[in-house]
Every structure is written in structure tokens, then in C-alpha cells.
């Protein structure tokens, strides 16, 4: 069965600093991977997705993610964090018409 | 302009009551879903419908009954509500059932059972 692990429950970064959120997946076939962001009291918004091809994918709001098959990872990065990036971030794998989510990482941004 | 909408946004009710949550999407998608987010923010699929037909039922208690009157709507009816049903329920939709399709989420319905 598929699973997704986000090792960091909370991360705090200073505004303007770089960010990396970790995601590890377990899936027997080619993974279809997604990163979603959930702002307080809001639904989930898709940041980016990976299916195949270039292992570095670009998303909205200046985010990117790198797929590393050898490490079963799909880490999310942003070079310079803005205060508005404070939110909950979810990594997910689609393994047959349903998303399996990681536990989420709460990002806090210090002024 | 709202792509996936849910009503109500908040729902407070007592144990034992029956309640419904409605979901509508105006994206023309064929597939719709219900997810449950618990108090620790963990998200889990409950149901998936494709063209009004149930295709996924993830061992959800039969007190939960989804109904899809048409492709644009997927409602969730819950009987005999229990304290453990308190959560945020998200509706989502996608163009089809392929793994590459992204899912579009509604704003969520926060259900509180007292």
C-alpha cells in the first residue's frame, strides 16, 4: 500500500530565508506526486505536481520541488519565504484515483 | 466563479442527529470525492464518485451515505452523529479517474458534534 511521510511537523523560518519541506513516499509503481497548501480556514490549493520527465518541477507562488527516485523523496523548496507563505503544506501521492496524504508540515514565518 | 463549493461552512449539532453537507462543482468534472480531515490535520479519502457511480468507499461507517444526483453534485449525509465525526470535511473534483489528474478542493465544512 502507498504511504507518504512528512518528517517535519512544524518548521519556522525567517522571512526572506530559504525553505525546504521534506516528503518521502512509498509506492510500488511510478508515483504521481503533488504538493498542496492549506491556509488557515481554507481548502487545499495545488502548488505543483510531478508525473514524469524533468525531475525538477516548478509551481505557483515561486515554489519548486525535486523528485528523487533513489531516495523516494519529493521535497518542496522556495528560495525566499514571504510572510504570506505561513500555512500547512501537504505532500500526496495518487495511487489509483485517490490521494494519499502525508501528515502535513506547518510552516511558520518569523518577521 | 467558485469552482468547488460546499454548504454549510460550519455545522454544529448534537450526538444522534442526522445532517447533510452539500457539494457542487462548476468545472465540468466527471469525478468527485469526499475527504475527512481530523483534528490533527490528517486527510483521508472517504468516497469517490465517477459519473454518479460510487468507485471508492474507504471503509467508512455506513452511517455515512454519499449521494450524487448528477455529475456536478456530491452530497454527504450522516446519520446518528457521534463525537468522533467532528472534523473538517472536504469535497474535491477532478476531470477523470486517472492518476495524473489533479484534484480541486472546496473550502471545507467544519462539523462539530457536541
PDB file of C-alpha atoms in Angstrom:
ATOM      1  CA  UNK A   1       0.000   0.000   0.000  1.00  0.00           C
ATOM      2  CA  UNK A   2       1.095   3.517  -0.665  1.00  0.00           C
ATOM      3  CA  UNK A   3       2.138   5.937   2.066  1.00  0.00           C
ATOM      4  CA  UNK A   4       3.547   9.426   2.410  1.00  0.00           C
ATOM      5  CA  UNK A   5       5.683  10.701   5.260  1.00  0.00           C
ATOM      6  CA  UNK A   6       6.409  14.304   6.067  1.00  0.00           C
ATOM      7  CA  UNK A   7       9.041  14.106   8.800  1.00  0.00           C
ATOM      8  CA  UNK A   8       8.729  17.697   9.979  1.00  0.00           C
ATOM      9  CA  UNK A   9       5.509  18.558  11.782  1.00  0.00           C
ATOM     10  CA  UNK A  10       6.488  22.196  12.314  1.00  0.00           C
ATOM     11  CA  UNK A  11       9.073  24.388  10.638  1.00  0.00           C
ATOM     12  CA  UNK A  12       9.846  28.004  11.444  1.00  0.00           C
ATOM     13  CA  UNK A  13      11.847  30.173   9.076  1.00  0.00           C
ATOM     14  CA  UNK A  14      12.619  33.855   8.932  1.00  0.00           C
ATOM     15  CA  UNK A  15      11.074  35.933   6.207  1.00  0.00           C
ATOM     16  CA  UNK A  16      13.435  36.055   3.256  1.00  0.00           C
ATOM     17  CA  UNK A  17      15.158  32.805   4.181  1.00  0.00           C
ATOM     18  CA  UNK A  18      15.098  29.709   2.021  1.00  0.00           C
ATOM     19  CA  UNK A  19      12.758  26.812   2.722  1.00  0.00           C
ATOM     20  CA  UNK A  20      12.801  23.072   2.180  1.00  0.00           C
ATOM     21  CA  UNK A  21       9.921  20.823   3.229  1.00  0.00           C
ATOM     22  CA  UNK A  22      10.607  17.122   3.157  1.00  0.00           C
ATOM     23  CA  UNK A  23       8.385  14.418   1.714  1.00  0.00           C
ATOM     24  CA  UNK A  24       9.068  10.701   1.412  1.00  0.00           C
ATOM     25  CA  UNK A  25       6.720   8.321  -0.332  1.00  0.00           C
ATOM     26  CA  UNK A  26       6.272   4.601  -0.604  1.00  0.00           C
ATOM     27  CA  UNK A  27       4.648   3.299  -3.763  1.00  0.00           C
ATOM     28  CA  UNK A  28       5.398   0.299  -5.920  1.00  0.00           C
ATOM     29  CA  UNK A  29       4.857   1.858  -9.323  1.00  0.00           C
ATOM     30  CA  UNK A  30       5.629   5.214 -10.887  1.00  0.00           C
ATOM     31  CA  UNK A  31       4.429   7.778  -8.393  1.00  0.00           C
ATOM     32  CA  UNK A  32       2.187  10.681  -9.279  1.00  0.00           C
ATOM     33  CA  UNK A  33       3.136  13.279  -6.688  1.00  0.00           C
ATOM     34  CA  UNK A  34       1.528  16.508  -5.563  1.00  0.00           C
ATOM     35  CA  UNK A  35       2.116  19.330  -3.117  1.00  0.00           C
ATOM     36  CA  UNK A  36      -0.886  21.200  -1.729  1.00  0.00           C
ATOM     37  CA  UNK A  37      -1.044  24.208   0.592  1.00  0.00           C
ATOM     38  CA  UNK A  38      -3.794  24.883   3.113  1.00  0.00           C
ATOM     39  CA  UNK A  39      -4.060  28.381   4.530  1.00  0.00           C
ATOM     40  CA  UNK A  40      -5.881  28.749   7.854  1.00  0.00           C
ATOM     41  CA  UNK A  41      -9.590  28.071   7.458  1.00  0.00           C
ATOM     42  CA  UNK A  42      -9.223  27.402   3.752  1.00  0.00           C
ATOM     43  CA  UNK A  43      -9.345  24.470   1.392  1.00  0.00           C
ATOM     44  CA  UNK A  44      -6.348  22.919  -0.299  1.00  0.00           C
ATOM     45  CA  UNK A  45      -4.662  24.599  -3.238  1.00  0.00           C
ATOM     46  CA  UNK A  46      -2.381  22.738  -5.607  1.00  0.00           C
ATOM     47  CA  UNK A  47       1.173  24.093  -5.671  1.00  0.00           C
ATOM     48  CA  UNK A  48       2.726  21.678  -8.150  1.00  0.00           C
ATOM     49  CA  UNK A  49       2.705  18.127  -9.421  1.00  0.00           C
ATOM     50  CA  UNK A  50       5.101  15.550 -10.847  1.00  0.00           C
ATOM     51  CA  UNK A  51       4.281  12.703 -13.215  1.00  0.00           C
ATOM     52  CA  UNK A  52       7.335  12.119 -15.362  1.00  0.00           C
ATOM     53  CA  UNK A  53      10.095  13.892 -17.235  1.00  0.00           C
ATOM     54  CA  UNK A  54      12.168  16.643 -15.685  1.00  0.00           C
ATOM     55  CA  UNK A  55      12.642  15.833 -12.016  1.00  0.00           C
ATOM     56  CA  UNK A  56      12.635  19.489 -11.016  1.00  0.00           C
ATOM     57  CA  UNK A  57       9.147  20.916 -11.314  1.00  0.00           C
ATOM     58  CA  UNK A  58       8.045  24.489 -10.949  1.00  0.00           C
ATOM     59  CA  UNK A  59       4.833  25.508  -9.296  1.00  0.00           C
ATOM     60  CA  UNK A  60       2.872  28.547  -8.309  1.00  0.00           C
ATOM     61  CA  UNK A  61       3.951  31.188  -5.798  1.00  0.00           C
ATOM     62  CA  UNK A  62       7.643  30.602  -6.518  1.00  0.00           C
ATOM     63  CA  UNK A  63       7.713  27.017  -5.238  1.00  0.00           C
ATOM     64  CA  UNK A  64       9.591  24.158  -6.821  1.00  0.00           C
ATOM     65  CA  UNK A  65      10.035  20.507  -5.970  1.00  0.00           C
ATOM     66  CA  UNK A  66      12.590  17.884  -6.883  1.00  0.00           C
ATOM     67  CA  UNK A  67      11.732  14.230  -7.420  1.00  0.00           C
ATOM     68  CA  UNK A  68      14.486  11.806  -6.417  1.00  0.00           C
ATOM     69  CA  UNK A  69      13.536   8.224  -7.177  1.00  0.00           C
ATOM     70  CA  UNK A  70      16.615   6.784  -5.451  1.00  0.00           C
ATOM     71  CA  UNK A  71      15.589   8.475  -2.209  1.00  0.00           C
ATOM     72  CA  UNK A  72      11.819   8.133  -2.674  1.00  0.00           C
ATOM     73  CA  UNK A  73      11.592  11.831  -1.997  1.00  0.00           C
ATOM     74  CA  UNK A  74       9.753  14.815  -3.385  1.00  0.00           C
ATOM     75  CA  UNK A  75      10.946  17.810  -1.396  1.00  0.00           C
ATOM     76  CA  UNK A  76       9.413  21.250  -1.750  1.00  0.00           C
ATOM     77  CA  UNK A  77      11.621  24.320  -1.888  1.00  0.00           C
ATOM     78  CA  UNK A  78      11.366  28.070  -2.069  1.00  0.00           C
ATOM     79  CA  UNK A  79      14.399  30.373  -2.251  1.00  0.00           C
ATOM     80  CA  UNK A  80      12.885  33.262  -0.275  1.00  0.00           C
ATOM     81  CA  UNK A  81       9.902  32.858   2.025  1.00  0.00           C
ATOM     82  CA  UNK A  82       7.249  35.537   2.412  1.00  0.00           C
ATOM     83  CA  UNK A  83       5.074  36.027   5.500  1.00  0.00           C
ATOM     84  CA  UNK A  84       2.054  35.002   3.412  1.00  0.00           C
ATOM     85  CA  UNK A  85       3.571  31.534   2.929  1.00  0.00           C
ATOM     86  CA  UNK A  86       2.694  30.630   6.513  1.00  0.00           C
ATOM     87  CA  UNK A  87       0.321  27.686   6.126  1.00  0.00           C
ATOM     88  CA  UNK A  88       0.025  23.912   6.284  1.00  0.00           C
ATOM     89  CA  UNK A  89       1.702  22.019   3.460  1.00  0.00           C
ATOM     90  CA  UNK A  90       0.699  18.558   2.327  1.00  0.00           C
ATOM     91  CA  UNK A  91       2.513  16.135   0.095  1.00  0.00           C
ATOM     92  CA  UNK A  92       0.371  13.496  -1.608  1.00  0.00           C
ATOM     93  CA  UNK A  93       0.636  10.535  -3.951  1.00  0.00           C
ATOM     94  CA  UNK A  94      -2.146   9.452  -6.294  1.00  0.00           C
ATOM     95  CA  UNK A  95      -2.272   5.678  -6.294  1.00  0.00           C
ATOM     96  CA  UNK A  96      -5.390   4.851  -8.221  1.00  0.00           C
ATOM     97  CA  UNK A  97      -7.906   7.652  -8.254  1.00  0.00           C
ATOM     98  CA  UNK A  98      -7.388   8.755  -4.691  1.00  0.00           C
ATOM     99  CA  UNK A  99      -4.853  10.950  -2.979  1.00  0.00           C
ATOM    100  CA  UNK A 100      -2.921   9.581  -0.048  1.00  0.00           C
ATOM    101  CA  UNK A 101      -1.638  12.480   2.004  1.00  0.00           C
ATOM    102  CA  UNK A 102       1.256  12.913   4.357  1.00  0.00           C
ATOM    103  CA  UNK A 103       0.587  14.261   7.813  1.00  0.00           C
ATOM    104  CA  UNK A 104       1.381  17.827   6.807  1.00  0.00           C
ATOM    105  CA  UNK A 105       4.040  20.347   7.795  1.00  0.00           C
ATOM    106  CA  UNK A 106       3.034  23.582   9.450  1.00  0.00           C
ATOM    107  CA  UNK A 107       5.200  26.459   8.269  1.00  0.00           C
ATOM    108  CA  UNK A 108       5.581  29.495  10.478  1.00  0.00           C
ATOM    109  CA  UNK A 109       7.360  32.602   9.221  1.00  0.00           C
ATOM    110  CA  UNK A 110       9.189  34.960  11.566  1.00  0.00           C
ATOM    111  CA  UNK A 111       9.368  38.652  10.681  1.00  0.00           C
TER     112      UNK A 111
ATOM    113  CA  UNK B   1     -16.736  31.838 -10.025  1.00  0.00           C
ATOM    114  CA  UNK B   2     -16.254  29.369  -7.178  1.00  0.00           C
ATOM    115  CA  UNK B   3     -15.039  26.097  -8.656  1.00  0.00           C
ATOM    116  CA  UNK B   4     -15.950  23.732  -5.833  1.00  0.00           C
ATOM    117  CA  UNK B   5     -18.384  24.978  -3.224  1.00  0.00           C
ATOM    118  CA  UNK B   6     -19.670  23.393  -0.045  1.00  0.00           C
ATOM    119  CA  UNK B   7     -22.540  24.251   2.248  1.00  0.00           C
ATOM    120  CA  UNK B   8     -22.645  24.833   5.086  1.00  0.00           C
ATOM    121  CA  UNK B   9     -19.195  26.092   6.049  1.00  0.00           C
ATOM    122  CA  UNK B  10     -19.832  25.374   9.732  1.00  0.00           C
ATOM    123  CA  UNK B  11     -22.166  22.814  11.240  1.00  0.00           C
ATOM    124  CA  UNK B  12     -22.707  22.371  14.971  1.00  0.00           C
ATOM    125  CA  UNK B  13     -25.049  19.631  16.084  1.00  0.00           C
ATOM    126  CA  UNK B  14     -25.731  17.171  18.861  1.00  0.00           C
ATOM    127  CA  UNK B  15     -24.962  13.497  19.051  1.00  0.00           C
ATOM    128  CA  UNK B  16     -27.565  11.314  17.467  1.00  0.00           C
ATOM    129  CA  UNK B  17     -28.738  13.882  14.938  1.00  0.00           C
ATOM    130  CA  UNK B  18     -28.725  13.442  11.163  1.00  0.00           C
ATOM    131  CA  UNK B  19     -27.101  16.068   8.971  1.00  0.00           C
ATOM    132  CA  UNK B  20     -26.139  16.667   5.358  1.00  0.00           C
ATOM    133  CA  UNK B  21     -23.330  18.519   3.648  1.00  0.00           C
ATOM    134  CA  UNK B  22     -23.710  19.625   0.059  1.00  0.00           C
ATOM    135  CA  UNK B  23     -21.042  19.969  -2.601  1.00  0.00           C
ATOM    136  CA  UNK B  24     -21.230  21.435  -6.070  1.00  0.00           C
ATOM    137  CA  UNK B  25     -18.587  21.873  -8.741  1.00  0.00           C
ATOM    138  CA  UNK B  26     -18.878  24.036 -11.850  1.00  0.00           C
ATOM    139  CA  UNK B  27     -15.736  22.738 -13.541  1.00  0.00           C
ATOM    140  CA  UNK B  28     -17.460  20.151 -15.685  1.00  0.00           C
ATOM    141  CA  UNK B  29     -15.519  17.378 -13.971  1.00  0.00           C
ATOM    142  CA  UNK B  30     -16.595  13.742 -14.011  1.00  0.00           C
ATOM    143  CA  UNK B  31     -15.173  12.664 -10.669  1.00  0.00           C
ATOM    144  CA  UNK B  32     -15.903  13.896  -7.172  1.00  0.00           C
ATOM    145  CA  UNK B  33     -14.602  12.984  -3.729  1.00  0.00           C
ATOM    146  CA  UNK B  34     -15.147  13.376  -0.030  1.00  0.00           C
ATOM    147  CA  UNK B  35     -12.168  13.634   2.307  1.00  0.00           C
ATOM    148  CA  UNK B  36     -12.113  13.882   6.094  1.00  0.00           C
ATOM    149  CA  UNK B  37      -9.540  15.971   7.948  1.00  0.00           C
ATOM    150  CA  UNK B  38      -9.265  15.153  11.620  1.00  0.00           C
ATOM    151  CA  UNK B  39      -8.162  17.373  14.476  1.00  0.00           C
ATOM    152  CA  UNK B  40      -4.511  16.573  13.771  1.00  0.00           C
ATOM    153  CA  UNK B  41      -4.924  17.743  10.176  1.00  0.00           C
ATOM    154  CA  UNK B  42      -4.664  14.228   8.803  1.00  0.00           C
ATOM    155  CA  UNK B  43      -6.540  13.924   5.490  1.00  0.00           C
ATOM    156  CA  UNK B  44      -8.135  10.693   4.389  1.00  0.00           C
ATOM    157  CA  UNK B  45     -10.292   9.748   1.414  1.00  0.00           C
ATOM    158  CA  UNK B  46     -13.816   8.645   2.234  1.00  0.00           C
ATOM    159  CA  UNK B  47     -15.603   8.267  -1.091  1.00  0.00           C
ATOM    160  CA  UNK B  48     -15.133   8.798  -4.778  1.00  0.00           C
ATOM    161  CA  UNK B  49     -17.790   9.027  -7.467  1.00  0.00           C
ATOM    162  CA  UNK B  50     -17.298   8.944 -11.206  1.00  0.00           C
ATOM    163  CA  UNK B  51     -20.225   9.938 -13.416  1.00  0.00           C
ATOM    164  CA  UNK B  52     -22.571   9.487 -10.443  1.00  0.00           C
ATOM    165  CA  UNK B  53     -21.295   5.976  -9.742  1.00  0.00           C
ATOM    166  CA  UNK B  54     -19.523   5.086  -6.497  1.00  0.00           C
ATOM    167  CA  UNK B  55     -15.993   3.872  -7.220  1.00  0.00           C
ATOM    168  CA  UNK B  56     -14.225   4.200  -3.868  1.00  0.00           C
ATOM    169  CA  UNK B  57     -15.588   3.573  -0.390  1.00  0.00           C
ATOM    170  CA  UNK B  58     -12.757   3.542   2.102  1.00  0.00           C
ATOM    171  CA  UNK B  59     -14.246   1.513   4.945  1.00  0.00           C
ATOM    172  CA  UNK B  60     -16.379   4.365   6.100  1.00  0.00           C
ATOM    173  CA  UNK B  61     -19.169   3.502   8.588  1.00  0.00           C
ATOM    174  CA  UNK B  62     -22.476   3.004   6.847  1.00  0.00           C
ATOM    175  CA  UNK B  63     -23.861   5.937   8.835  1.00  0.00           C
ATOM    176  CA  UNK B  64     -22.203   7.969   6.070  1.00  0.00           C
ATOM    177  CA  UNK B  65     -24.099   7.876   2.804  1.00  0.00           C
ATOM    178  CA  UNK B  66     -22.951   9.865  -0.203  1.00  0.00           C
ATOM    179  CA  UNK B  67     -25.388  10.720  -2.937  1.00  0.00           C
ATOM    180  CA  UNK B  68     -24.663  12.084  -6.380  1.00  0.00           C
ATOM    181  CA  UNK B  69     -27.819  13.368  -8.093  1.00  0.00           C
ATOM    182  CA  UNK B  70     -25.766  14.477 -11.088  1.00  0.00           C
ATOM    183  CA  UNK B  71     -22.131  14.870 -12.081  1.00  0.00           C
ATOM    184  CA  UNK B  72     -21.898  18.350 -10.607  1.00  0.00           C
ATOM    185  CA  UNK B  73     -23.141  17.450  -7.133  1.00  0.00           C
ATOM    186  CA  UNK B  74     -21.999  15.096  -4.416  1.00  0.00           C
ATOM    187  CA  UNK B  75     -23.756  15.318  -1.078  1.00  0.00           C
ATOM    188  CA  UNK B  76     -22.817  13.621   2.170  1.00  0.00           C
ATOM    189  CA  UNK B  77     -25.494  12.530   4.607  1.00  0.00           C
ATOM    190  CA  UNK B  78     -24.521  11.411   8.077  1.00  0.00           C
ATOM    191  CA  UNK B  79     -26.903   9.527  10.361  1.00  0.00           C
ATOM    192  CA  UNK B  80     -26.720   9.207  14.126  1.00  0.00           C
ATOM    193  CA  UNK B  81     -23.822  11.584  14.522  1.00  0.00           C
ATOM    194  CA  UNK B  82     -21.102  10.665  17.014  1.00  0.00           C
ATOM    195  CA  UNK B  83     -18.477  12.760  18.761  1.00  0.00           C
ATOM    196  CA  UNK B  84     -15.782  11.159  16.610  1.00  0.00           C
ATOM    197  CA  UNK B  85     -17.403  12.537  13.489  1.00  0.00           C
ATOM    198  CA  UNK B  86     -16.220  16.015  14.427  1.00  0.00           C
ATOM    199  CA  UNK B  87     -13.810  17.018  11.671  1.00  0.00           C
ATOM    200  CA  UNK B  88     -13.452  19.137   8.580  1.00  0.00           C
ATOM    201  CA  UNK B  89     -14.970  17.519   5.516  1.00  0.00           C
ATOM    202  CA  UNK B  90     -13.613  18.465   2.121  1.00  0.00           C
ATOM    203  CA  UNK B  91     -15.218  17.889  -1.217  1.00  0.00           C
ATOM    204  CA  UNK B  92     -12.999  17.704  -4.300  1.00  0.00           C
ATOM    205  CA  UNK B  93     -13.348  17.104  -8.008  1.00  0.00           C
ATOM    206  CA  UNK B  94     -11.137  16.065 -10.904  1.00  0.00           C
ATOM    207  CA  UNK B  95     -11.585  15.751 -14.662  1.00  0.00           C
ATOM    208  CA  UNK B  96     -11.448  11.972 -14.510  1.00  0.00           C
ATOM    209  CA  UNK B  97     -10.148   8.971 -12.668  1.00  0.00           C
ATOM    210  CA  UNK B  98      -6.596   8.937 -13.991  1.00  0.00           C
ATOM    211  CA  UNK B  99      -3.744   9.218 -11.544  1.00  0.00           C
ATOM    212  CA  UNK B 100      -2.348  12.261 -13.296  1.00  0.00           C
ATOM    213  CA  UNK B 101      -5.439  14.353 -12.743  1.00  0.00           C
ATOM    214  CA  UNK B 102      -5.147  16.975 -10.062  1.00  0.00           C
ATOM    215  CA  UNK B 103      -7.983  17.362  -7.611  1.00  0.00           C
ATOM    216  CA  UNK B 104      -9.645  20.679  -6.870  1.00  0.00           C
ATOM    217  CA  UNK B 105     -10.814  21.134  -3.315  1.00  0.00           C
ATOM    218  CA  UNK B 106     -13.684  23.005  -1.807  1.00  0.00           C
ATOM    219  CA  UNK B 107     -13.298  25.276   1.239  1.00  0.00           C
ATOM    220  CA  UNK B 108     -14.352  22.583   3.697  1.00  0.00           C
ATOM    221  CA  UNK B 109     -17.192  22.109   6.166  1.00  0.00           C
ATOM    222  CA  UNK B 110     -16.272  22.111   9.836  1.00  0.00           C
ATOM    223  CA  UNK B 111     -18.563  19.702  11.639  1.00  0.00           C
ATOM    224  CA  UNK B 112     -18.707  19.853  15.421  1.00  0.00           C
ATOM    225  CA  UNK B 113     -20.696  17.232  17.275  1.00  0.00           C
ATOM    226  CA  UNK B 114     -21.492  18.014  20.919  1.00  0.00           C
TER     227      UNK B 114
END
